[in-house]
Short mmCIF file of C-alpha atoms and ligand atoms in Angstrom, two decimals:
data_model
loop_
_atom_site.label_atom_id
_atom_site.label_comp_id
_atom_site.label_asym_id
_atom_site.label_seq_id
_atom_site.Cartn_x
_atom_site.Cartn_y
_atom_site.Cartn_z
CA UNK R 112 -3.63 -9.34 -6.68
CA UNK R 113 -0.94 -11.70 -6.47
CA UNK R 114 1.44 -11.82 -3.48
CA UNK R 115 4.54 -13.70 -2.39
CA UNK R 116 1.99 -15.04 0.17
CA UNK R 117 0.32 -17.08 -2.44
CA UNK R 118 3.51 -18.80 -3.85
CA UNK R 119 5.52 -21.23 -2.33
CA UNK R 120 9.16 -20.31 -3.09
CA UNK R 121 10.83 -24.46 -1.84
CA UNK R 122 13.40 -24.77 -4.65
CA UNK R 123 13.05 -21.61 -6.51
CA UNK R 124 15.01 -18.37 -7.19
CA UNK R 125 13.13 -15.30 -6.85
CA UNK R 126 14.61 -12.33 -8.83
CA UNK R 127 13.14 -9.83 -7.22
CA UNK R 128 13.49 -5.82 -7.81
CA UNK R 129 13.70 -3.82 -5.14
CA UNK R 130 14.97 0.23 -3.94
CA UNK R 131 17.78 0.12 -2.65
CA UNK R 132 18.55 3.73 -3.89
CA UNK R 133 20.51 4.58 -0.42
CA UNK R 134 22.27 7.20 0.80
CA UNK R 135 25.56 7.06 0.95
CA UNK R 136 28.29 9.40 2.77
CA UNK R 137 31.76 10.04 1.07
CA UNK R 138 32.90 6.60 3.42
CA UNK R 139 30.22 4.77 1.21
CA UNK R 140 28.41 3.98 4.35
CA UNK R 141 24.68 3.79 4.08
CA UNK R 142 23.24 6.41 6.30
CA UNK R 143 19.55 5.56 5.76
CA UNK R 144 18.31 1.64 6.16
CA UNK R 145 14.94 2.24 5.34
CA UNK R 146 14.73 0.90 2.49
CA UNK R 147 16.76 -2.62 3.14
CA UNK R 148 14.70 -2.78 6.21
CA UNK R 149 11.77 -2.05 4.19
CA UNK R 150 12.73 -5.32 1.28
CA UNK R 151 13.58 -7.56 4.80
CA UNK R 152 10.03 -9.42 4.71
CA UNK R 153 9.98 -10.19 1.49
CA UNK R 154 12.96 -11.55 1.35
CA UNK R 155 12.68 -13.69 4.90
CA UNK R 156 10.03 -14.83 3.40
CA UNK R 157 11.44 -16.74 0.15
CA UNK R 158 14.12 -17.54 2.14
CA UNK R 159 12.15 -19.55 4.87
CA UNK R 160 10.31 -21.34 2.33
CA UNK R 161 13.20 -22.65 0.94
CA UNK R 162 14.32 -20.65 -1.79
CA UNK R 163 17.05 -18.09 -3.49
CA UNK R 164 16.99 -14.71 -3.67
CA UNK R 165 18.43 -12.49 -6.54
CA UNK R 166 18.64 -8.74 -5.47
CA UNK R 167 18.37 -6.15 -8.57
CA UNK R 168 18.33 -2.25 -7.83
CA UNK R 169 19.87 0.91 -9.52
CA UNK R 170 21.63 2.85 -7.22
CA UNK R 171 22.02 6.96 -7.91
CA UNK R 172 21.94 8.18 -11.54
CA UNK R 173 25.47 7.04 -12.94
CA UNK R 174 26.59 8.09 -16.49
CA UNK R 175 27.65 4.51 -17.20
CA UNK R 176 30.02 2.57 -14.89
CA UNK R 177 30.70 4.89 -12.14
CA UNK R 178 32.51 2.96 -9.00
CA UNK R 179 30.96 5.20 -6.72
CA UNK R 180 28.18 3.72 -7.42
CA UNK R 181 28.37 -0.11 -7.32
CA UNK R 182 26.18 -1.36 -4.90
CA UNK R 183 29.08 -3.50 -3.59
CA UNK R 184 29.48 -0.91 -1.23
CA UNK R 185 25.62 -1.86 0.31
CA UNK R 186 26.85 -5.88 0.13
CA UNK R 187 27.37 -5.56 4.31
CA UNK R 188 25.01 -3.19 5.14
CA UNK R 189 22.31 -5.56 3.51
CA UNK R 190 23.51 -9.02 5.23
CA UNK R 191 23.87 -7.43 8.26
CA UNK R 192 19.95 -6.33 8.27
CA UNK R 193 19.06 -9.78 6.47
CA UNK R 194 20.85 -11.69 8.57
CA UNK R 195 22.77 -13.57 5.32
CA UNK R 196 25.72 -13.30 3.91
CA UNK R 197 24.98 -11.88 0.57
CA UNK R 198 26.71 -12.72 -2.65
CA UNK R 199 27.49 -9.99 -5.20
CA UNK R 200 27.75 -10.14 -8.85
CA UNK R 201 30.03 -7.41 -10.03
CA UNK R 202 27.65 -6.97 -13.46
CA UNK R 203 23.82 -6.99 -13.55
CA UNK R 204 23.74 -9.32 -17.19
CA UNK R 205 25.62 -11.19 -18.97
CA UNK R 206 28.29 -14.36 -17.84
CA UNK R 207 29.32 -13.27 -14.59
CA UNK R 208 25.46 -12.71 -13.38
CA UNK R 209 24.01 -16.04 -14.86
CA UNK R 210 26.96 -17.79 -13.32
CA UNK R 211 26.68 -15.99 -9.75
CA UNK R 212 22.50 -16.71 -10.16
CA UNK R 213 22.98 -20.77 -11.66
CA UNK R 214 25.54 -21.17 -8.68
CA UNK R 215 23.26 -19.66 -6.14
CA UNK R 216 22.23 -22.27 -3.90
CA UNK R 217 18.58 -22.57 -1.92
CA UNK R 218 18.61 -20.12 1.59
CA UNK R 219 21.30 -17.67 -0.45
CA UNK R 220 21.14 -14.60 -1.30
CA UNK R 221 22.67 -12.59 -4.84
CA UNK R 222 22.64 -8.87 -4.87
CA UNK R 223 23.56 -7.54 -8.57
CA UNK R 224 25.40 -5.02 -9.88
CA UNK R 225 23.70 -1.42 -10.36
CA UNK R 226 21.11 -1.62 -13.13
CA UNK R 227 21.48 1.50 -14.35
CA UNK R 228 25.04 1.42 -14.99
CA UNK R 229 23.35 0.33 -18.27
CA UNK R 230 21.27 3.14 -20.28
CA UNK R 231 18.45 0.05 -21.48
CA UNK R 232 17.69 -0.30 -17.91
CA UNK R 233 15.68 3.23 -17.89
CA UNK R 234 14.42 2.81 -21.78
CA UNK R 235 12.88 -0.08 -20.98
CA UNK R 236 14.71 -2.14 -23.30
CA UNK R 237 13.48 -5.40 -24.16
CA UNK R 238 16.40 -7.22 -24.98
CA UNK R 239 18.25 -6.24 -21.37
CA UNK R 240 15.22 -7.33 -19.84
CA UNK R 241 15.27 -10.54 -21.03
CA UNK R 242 18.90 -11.09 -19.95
CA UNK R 243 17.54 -9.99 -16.55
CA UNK R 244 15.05 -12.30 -16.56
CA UNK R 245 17.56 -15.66 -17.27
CA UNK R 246 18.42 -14.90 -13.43
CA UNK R 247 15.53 -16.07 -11.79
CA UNK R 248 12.35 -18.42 -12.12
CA UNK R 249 9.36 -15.92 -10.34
CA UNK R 250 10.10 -12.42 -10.84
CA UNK R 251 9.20 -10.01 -7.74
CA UNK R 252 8.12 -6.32 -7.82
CA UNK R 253 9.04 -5.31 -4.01
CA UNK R 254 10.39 -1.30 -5.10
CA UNK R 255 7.15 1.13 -4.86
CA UNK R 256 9.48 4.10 -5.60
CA UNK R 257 10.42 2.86 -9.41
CA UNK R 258 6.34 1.28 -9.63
CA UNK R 259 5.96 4.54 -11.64
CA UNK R 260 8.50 4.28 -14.23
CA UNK R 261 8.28 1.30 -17.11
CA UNK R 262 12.07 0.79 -16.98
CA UNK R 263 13.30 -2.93 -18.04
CA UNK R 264 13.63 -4.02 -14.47
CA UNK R 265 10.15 -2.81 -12.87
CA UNK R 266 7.86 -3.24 -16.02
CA UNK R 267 9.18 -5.11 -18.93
CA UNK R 268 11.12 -7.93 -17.28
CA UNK R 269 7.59 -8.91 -16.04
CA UNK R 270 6.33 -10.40 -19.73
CA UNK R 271 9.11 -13.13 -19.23
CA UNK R 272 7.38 -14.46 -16.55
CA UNK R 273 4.21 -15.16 -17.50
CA UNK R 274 2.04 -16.27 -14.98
CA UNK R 275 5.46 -16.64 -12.69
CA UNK R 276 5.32 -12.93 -11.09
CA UNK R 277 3.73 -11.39 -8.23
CA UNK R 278 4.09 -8.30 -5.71
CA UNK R 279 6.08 -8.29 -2.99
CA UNK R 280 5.13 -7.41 0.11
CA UNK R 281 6.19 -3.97 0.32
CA UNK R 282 4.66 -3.00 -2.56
CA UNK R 283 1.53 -4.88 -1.95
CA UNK R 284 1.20 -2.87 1.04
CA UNK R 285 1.27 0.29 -0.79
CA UNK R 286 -1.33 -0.91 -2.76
CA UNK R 287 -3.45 -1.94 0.12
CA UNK R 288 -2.78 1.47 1.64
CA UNK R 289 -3.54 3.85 -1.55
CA UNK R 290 -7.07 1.60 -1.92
CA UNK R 291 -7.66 2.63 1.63
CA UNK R 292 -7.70 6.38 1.08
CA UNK R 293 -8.47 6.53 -2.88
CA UNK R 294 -11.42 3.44 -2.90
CA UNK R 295 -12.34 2.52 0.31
CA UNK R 296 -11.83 4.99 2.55
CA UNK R 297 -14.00 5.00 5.78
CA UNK R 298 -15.96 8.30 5.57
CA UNK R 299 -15.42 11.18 6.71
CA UNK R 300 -12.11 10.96 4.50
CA UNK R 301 -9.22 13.96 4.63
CA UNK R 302 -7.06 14.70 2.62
CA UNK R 303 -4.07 17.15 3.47
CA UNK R 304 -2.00 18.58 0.52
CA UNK R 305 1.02 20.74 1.94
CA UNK R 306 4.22 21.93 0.59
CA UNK R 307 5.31 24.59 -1.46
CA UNK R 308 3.60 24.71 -4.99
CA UNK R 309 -0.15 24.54 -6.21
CA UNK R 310 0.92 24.00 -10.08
CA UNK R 311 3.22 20.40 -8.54
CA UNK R 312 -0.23 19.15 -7.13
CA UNK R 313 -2.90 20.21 -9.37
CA UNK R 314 -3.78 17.29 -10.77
CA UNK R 315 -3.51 14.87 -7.27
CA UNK R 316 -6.10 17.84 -6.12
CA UNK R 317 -8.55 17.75 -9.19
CA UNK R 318 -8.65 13.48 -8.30
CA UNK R 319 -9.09 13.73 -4.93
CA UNK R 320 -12.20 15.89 -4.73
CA UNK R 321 -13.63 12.97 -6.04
CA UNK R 322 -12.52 11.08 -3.30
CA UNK R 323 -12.66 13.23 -0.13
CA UNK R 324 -14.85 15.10 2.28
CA UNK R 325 -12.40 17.15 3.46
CA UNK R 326 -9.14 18.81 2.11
CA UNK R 327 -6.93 21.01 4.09
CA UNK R 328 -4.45 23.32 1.75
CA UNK R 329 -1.45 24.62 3.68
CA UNK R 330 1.96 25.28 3.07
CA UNK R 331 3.06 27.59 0.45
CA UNK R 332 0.33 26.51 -1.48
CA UNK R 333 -2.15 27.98 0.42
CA UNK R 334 -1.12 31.58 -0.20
CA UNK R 335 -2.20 31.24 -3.86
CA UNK R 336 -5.83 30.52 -3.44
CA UNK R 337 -5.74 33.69 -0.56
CA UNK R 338 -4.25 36.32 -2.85
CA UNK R 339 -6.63 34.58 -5.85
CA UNK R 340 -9.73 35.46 -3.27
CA UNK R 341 -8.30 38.96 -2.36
CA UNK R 342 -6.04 38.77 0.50
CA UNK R 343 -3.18 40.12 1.34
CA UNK R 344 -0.19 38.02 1.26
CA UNK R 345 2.82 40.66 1.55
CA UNK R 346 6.10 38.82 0.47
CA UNK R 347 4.26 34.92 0.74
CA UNK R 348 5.34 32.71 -1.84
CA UNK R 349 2.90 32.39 -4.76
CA UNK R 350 2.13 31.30 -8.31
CA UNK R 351 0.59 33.83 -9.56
CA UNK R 352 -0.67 32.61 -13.19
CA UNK R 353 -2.20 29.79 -11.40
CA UNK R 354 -4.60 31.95 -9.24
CA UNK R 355 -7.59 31.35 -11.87
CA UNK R 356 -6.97 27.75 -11.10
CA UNK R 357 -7.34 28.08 -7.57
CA UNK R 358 -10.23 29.65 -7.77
CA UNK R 359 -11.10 26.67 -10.02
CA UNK R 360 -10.35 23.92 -7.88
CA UNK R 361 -12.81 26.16 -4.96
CA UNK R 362 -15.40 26.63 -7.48
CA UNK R 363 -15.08 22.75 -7.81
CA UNK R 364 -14.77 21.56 -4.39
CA UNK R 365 -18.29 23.40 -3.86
CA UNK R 366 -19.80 21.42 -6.07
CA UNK R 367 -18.98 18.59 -5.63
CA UNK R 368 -19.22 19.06 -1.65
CA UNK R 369 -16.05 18.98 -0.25
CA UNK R 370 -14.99 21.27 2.37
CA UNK R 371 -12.12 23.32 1.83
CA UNK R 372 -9.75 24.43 5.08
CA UNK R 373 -6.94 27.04 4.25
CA UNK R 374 -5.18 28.47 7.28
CA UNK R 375 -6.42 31.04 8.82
CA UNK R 376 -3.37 32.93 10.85
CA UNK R 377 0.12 32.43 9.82
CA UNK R 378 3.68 32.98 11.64
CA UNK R 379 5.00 35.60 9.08
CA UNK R 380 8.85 36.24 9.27
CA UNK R 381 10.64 39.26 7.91
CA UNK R 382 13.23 37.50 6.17
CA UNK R 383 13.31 33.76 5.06
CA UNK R 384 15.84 32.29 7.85
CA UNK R 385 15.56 30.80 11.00
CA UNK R 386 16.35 33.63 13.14
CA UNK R 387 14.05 36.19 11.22
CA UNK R 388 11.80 38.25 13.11
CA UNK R 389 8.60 36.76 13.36
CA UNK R 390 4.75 37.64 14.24
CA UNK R 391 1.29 36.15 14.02
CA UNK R 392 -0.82 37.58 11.25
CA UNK R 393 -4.46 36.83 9.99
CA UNK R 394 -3.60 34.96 6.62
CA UNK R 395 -5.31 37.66 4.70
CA UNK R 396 -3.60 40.48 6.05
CA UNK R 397 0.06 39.69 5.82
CA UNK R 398 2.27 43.00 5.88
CA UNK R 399 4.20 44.13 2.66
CA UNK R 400 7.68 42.89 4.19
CA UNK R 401 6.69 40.03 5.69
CA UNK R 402 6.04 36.17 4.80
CA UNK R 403 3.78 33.48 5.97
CA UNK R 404 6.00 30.37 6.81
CA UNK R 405 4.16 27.73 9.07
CA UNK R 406 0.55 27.59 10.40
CA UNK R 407 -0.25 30.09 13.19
CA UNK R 408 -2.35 28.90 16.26
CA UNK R 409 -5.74 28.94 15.37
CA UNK R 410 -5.10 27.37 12.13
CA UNK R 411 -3.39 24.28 14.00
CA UNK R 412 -6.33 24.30 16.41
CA UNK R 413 -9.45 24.42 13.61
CA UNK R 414 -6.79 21.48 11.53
CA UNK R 415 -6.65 19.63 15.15
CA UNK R 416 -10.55 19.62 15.51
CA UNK R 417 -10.90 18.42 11.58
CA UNK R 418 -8.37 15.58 12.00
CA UNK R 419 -9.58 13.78 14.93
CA UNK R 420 -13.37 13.38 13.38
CA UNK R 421 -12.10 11.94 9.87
CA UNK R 422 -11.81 8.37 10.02
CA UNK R 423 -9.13 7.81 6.82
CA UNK R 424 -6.48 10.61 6.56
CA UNK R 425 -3.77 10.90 3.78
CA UNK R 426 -1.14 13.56 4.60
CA UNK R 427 1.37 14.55 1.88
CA UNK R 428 3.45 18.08 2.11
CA UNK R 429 4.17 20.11 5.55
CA UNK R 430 2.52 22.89 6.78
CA UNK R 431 5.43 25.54 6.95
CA UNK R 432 9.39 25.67 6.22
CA UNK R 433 9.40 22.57 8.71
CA UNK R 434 13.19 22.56 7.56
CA UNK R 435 13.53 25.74 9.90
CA UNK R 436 13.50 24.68 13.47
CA UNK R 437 11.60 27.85 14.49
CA UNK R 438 9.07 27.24 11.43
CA UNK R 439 8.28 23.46 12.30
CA UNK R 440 5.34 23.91 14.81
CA UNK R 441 2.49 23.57 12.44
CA UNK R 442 3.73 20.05 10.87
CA UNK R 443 4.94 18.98 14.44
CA UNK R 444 1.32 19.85 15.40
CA UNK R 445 -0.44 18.11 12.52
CA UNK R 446 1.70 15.35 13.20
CA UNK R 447 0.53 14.97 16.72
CA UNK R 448 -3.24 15.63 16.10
CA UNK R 449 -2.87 12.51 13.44
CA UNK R 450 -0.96 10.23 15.40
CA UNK R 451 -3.89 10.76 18.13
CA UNK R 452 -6.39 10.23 15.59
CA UNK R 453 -4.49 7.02 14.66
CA UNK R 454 -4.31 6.02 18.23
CA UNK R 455 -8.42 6.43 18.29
CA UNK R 456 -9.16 3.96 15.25
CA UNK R 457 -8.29 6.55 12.07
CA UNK R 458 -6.45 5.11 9.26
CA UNK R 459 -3.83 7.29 8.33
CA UNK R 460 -1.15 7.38 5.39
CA UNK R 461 1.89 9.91 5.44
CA UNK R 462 3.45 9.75 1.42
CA UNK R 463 5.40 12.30 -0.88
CA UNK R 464 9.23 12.78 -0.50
CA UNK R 465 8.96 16.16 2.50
CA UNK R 466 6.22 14.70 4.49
CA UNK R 467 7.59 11.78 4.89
CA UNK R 468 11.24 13.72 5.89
CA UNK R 469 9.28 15.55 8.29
CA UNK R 470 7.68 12.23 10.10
CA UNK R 471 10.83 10.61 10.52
CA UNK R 472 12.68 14.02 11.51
CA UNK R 473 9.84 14.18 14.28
CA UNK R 474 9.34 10.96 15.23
CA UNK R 475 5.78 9.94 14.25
CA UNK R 476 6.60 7.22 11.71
CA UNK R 477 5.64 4.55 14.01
CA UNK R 478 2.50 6.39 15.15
CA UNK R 479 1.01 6.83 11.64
CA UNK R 480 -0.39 3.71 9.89
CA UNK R 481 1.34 3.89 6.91
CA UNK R 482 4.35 6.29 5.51
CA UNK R 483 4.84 5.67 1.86
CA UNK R 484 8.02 4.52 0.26
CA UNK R 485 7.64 6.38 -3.33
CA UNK R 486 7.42 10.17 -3.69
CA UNK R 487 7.08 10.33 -7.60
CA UNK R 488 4.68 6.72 -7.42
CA UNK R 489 2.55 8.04 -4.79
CA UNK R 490 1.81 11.39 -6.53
CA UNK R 491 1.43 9.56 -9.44
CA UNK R 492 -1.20 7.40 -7.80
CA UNK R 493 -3.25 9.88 -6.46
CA UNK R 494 -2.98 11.49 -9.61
CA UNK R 495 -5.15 8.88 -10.52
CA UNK R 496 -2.79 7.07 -12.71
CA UNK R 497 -1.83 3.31 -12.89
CA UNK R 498 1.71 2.55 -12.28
CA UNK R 499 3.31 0.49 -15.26
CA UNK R 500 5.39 -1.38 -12.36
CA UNK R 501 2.00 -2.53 -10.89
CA UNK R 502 0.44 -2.79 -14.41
CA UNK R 503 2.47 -5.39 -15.49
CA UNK R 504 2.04 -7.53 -12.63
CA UNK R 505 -1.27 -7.81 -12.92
CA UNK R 506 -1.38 -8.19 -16.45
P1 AMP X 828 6.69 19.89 -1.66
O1 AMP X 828 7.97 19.26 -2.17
O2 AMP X 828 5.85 20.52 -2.72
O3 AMP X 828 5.93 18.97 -0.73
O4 AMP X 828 7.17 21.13 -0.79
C1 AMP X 828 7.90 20.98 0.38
C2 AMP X 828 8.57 22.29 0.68
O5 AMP X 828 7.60 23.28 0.88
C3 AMP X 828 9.40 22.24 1.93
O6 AMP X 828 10.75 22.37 1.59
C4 AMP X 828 8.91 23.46 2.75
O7 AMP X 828 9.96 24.20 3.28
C5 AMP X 828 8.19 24.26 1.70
N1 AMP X 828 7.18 25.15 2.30
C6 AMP X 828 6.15 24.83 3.06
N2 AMP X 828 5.49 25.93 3.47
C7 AMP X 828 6.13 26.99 2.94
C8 AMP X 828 5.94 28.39 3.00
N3 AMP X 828 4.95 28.91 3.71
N4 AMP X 828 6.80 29.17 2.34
C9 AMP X 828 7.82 28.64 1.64
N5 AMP X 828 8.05 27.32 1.53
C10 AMP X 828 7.21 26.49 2.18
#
């Protein structure tokens, strides 16, 4: 695997793609760095070897040219985290980008125009690519959240480079994490799937069984495989058509020895809000009325106990309607017990879009080892899949 640790950048421009997909509010200011902060080493790194940086990024899903938004309203927010004052190009291809990137001198920096303010940027199309590629000399993958789609500047800009292309190291790091839990996980591994549907996980489950000796279903999901064994789930939310399937993926587990947790208590609520009534049921007995919405107690204690003897832990999906202050407890717990287990020696990795909401909301970002950058990539991954983005690197 190829890394911008095994090229030296002295006297080269690196055109590197990365996510800067922000949020912006109506003042256009950014009000999530994460993922600037996230492309920082990367580009430090070029930088202190002596070389140019070339920024490329799509920004939002613009119909066209849509001024709110050009990534010229990120141009401040992203020199004041690197620490340079960046260029911009007001266009991605074409004159006034090859001109911006042939003027750009060593120790500068070049952030382009939003890439998808042309349609060939998402069909991949060859030709745009190749105008992409005039911009730099090594091309750089650095944005895990795109790895997953073969649009012209993650995947097809890469056979322009030939042997000039490599991972940055973001994205090599999400490698290096995924292998941890997927390849070479220390044993006992766990894997927790949360969140609210069974038929958006299905196949990331069927994969990791392979890969795990423990899974813990909770969430929403979990109320499908109790009504699919005979409980009673009064007003829980369920998929009911994919009940056989549950019973599948059980039948499955079994055999190929993994242990299967479910919850076994719930806080049920009489209404879905915040300031519903609420009560601790057994999971399988949930009044007609009523709905399971986090983890009750003895379900965060049996989840505590399972955490802190596994050894490699990927978490992705909350426990309970973590959205709802008064529903939060279970994730806030299962955060805690794996940030304690991380503490002891366990490798942990927090990825998929709510999980990784619900870290940051309650602080445990910093005491995880890992929290993924891509939702869509990292389901894809442990879907099993290879990423065209990370395909084409290595090619
Ligand atoms: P996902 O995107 O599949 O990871 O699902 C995340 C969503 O699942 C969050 O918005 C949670 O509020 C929701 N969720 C988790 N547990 C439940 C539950 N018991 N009932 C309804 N929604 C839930």
């Amino acid at each position: 695997m190829k890394t911008i640790q095994d090229i030296n950048f002295e006297g080269k421009k690196a055109l590197i793609r990365v996510d800067f997909n922000v949020p912006l509010d109506e003042n256009f200011t950014v009000t999530d760095i994460t993922r600037i902060e996230a492309a920082k080493p990367t580009i430090i790194k070029i930088l202190e070897d002596g070389g140019a940086v070339v920024l490329m990024s799509h920004l939002g899903r613009p119909k066209g040219t849509e001024d709110k938004f050009s990534l010229k309203h990120i141009v401040d927010k992203v020199s004041e985290i690197i620490g340079v004052d960046v260029k911009f190009a007001s266009d991605c291809v074409g004159e006034i980008a090859e001109k911006a990137a042939s003027e750009l001198q060593m120790g500068e920096v070049l952030l382009l125009e939003n890439l998808r303010f042309y349609a060939e940027e998402t069909k991949g199309d060859v030709a745009f690519a190749e105008k992409l590629s005039k911009l730099g000399d090594i091309y750089v993958n650095d944005a895990f959240g795109t790895a997953h789609r073969a649009h012209a500047s993650t995947t097809i800009v890469a056979q322009f480079f030939s042997q000039n292309k490599c991972f940055g190291s973001l994205l090599a790091q999400e490698i290096i994490s995924l292998k941890k839990i997927l390849e070479e996980g220390e044993k006992p591994v766990l894997a927790i799937l949360g969140g609210a549907k069974v038929s958006s996980k299905i196949t990331v489950i069927e994969n990791i069984l392979d890969k795990v000796d423990h899974l813990i279903i909770g969430g929403g999901m979990s109320f499908t495989f109790i009504k699919a064994q005979g409980g009673k789930i009064g007003n829980s939310i369920c998929e009911d058509d994919k009940q056989e399937l549950a019973l599948d993926i059980l039948k499955q587990a079994e055999a190929k020895g993994v242990q299967i947790h479910i919850p076994v208590d719930v806080i049920a609520a009489d209404n879905f809000s915040n300031d519903a009534n609420t009560q601790i049921c057994d999971i399988n007995d949930i009044p007609d009325g009523w709905e399971g919405v986090d983890a009750g107690p003895k379900s965060r204690e049996i989840f505590d106990a399972i955490v802190k003897k596994s050894k490699t832990i990927l978490w992705n999906g909350p426990l309970g309607v973590f959205e709802m202050e008064n529903f939060a407890g279970g994730t806030i717990a299962l955060g805690n017990s794996i940030a304690e287990a991380t503490k002891n020696g366990t490798f942990s990795l927090v990825g998929g879009g709510d999980s990784v909401a619900a870290v940051k909301q309650f602080g445990f970002a910093d005491k995880v080892s890992y929290v993924s950058t891509g939702g869509g990539a990292m389901l894809e991954s442990l879907e099993g899949k290879t990423l065209p983005g990370i395909e084409a690197i290595l090619k």
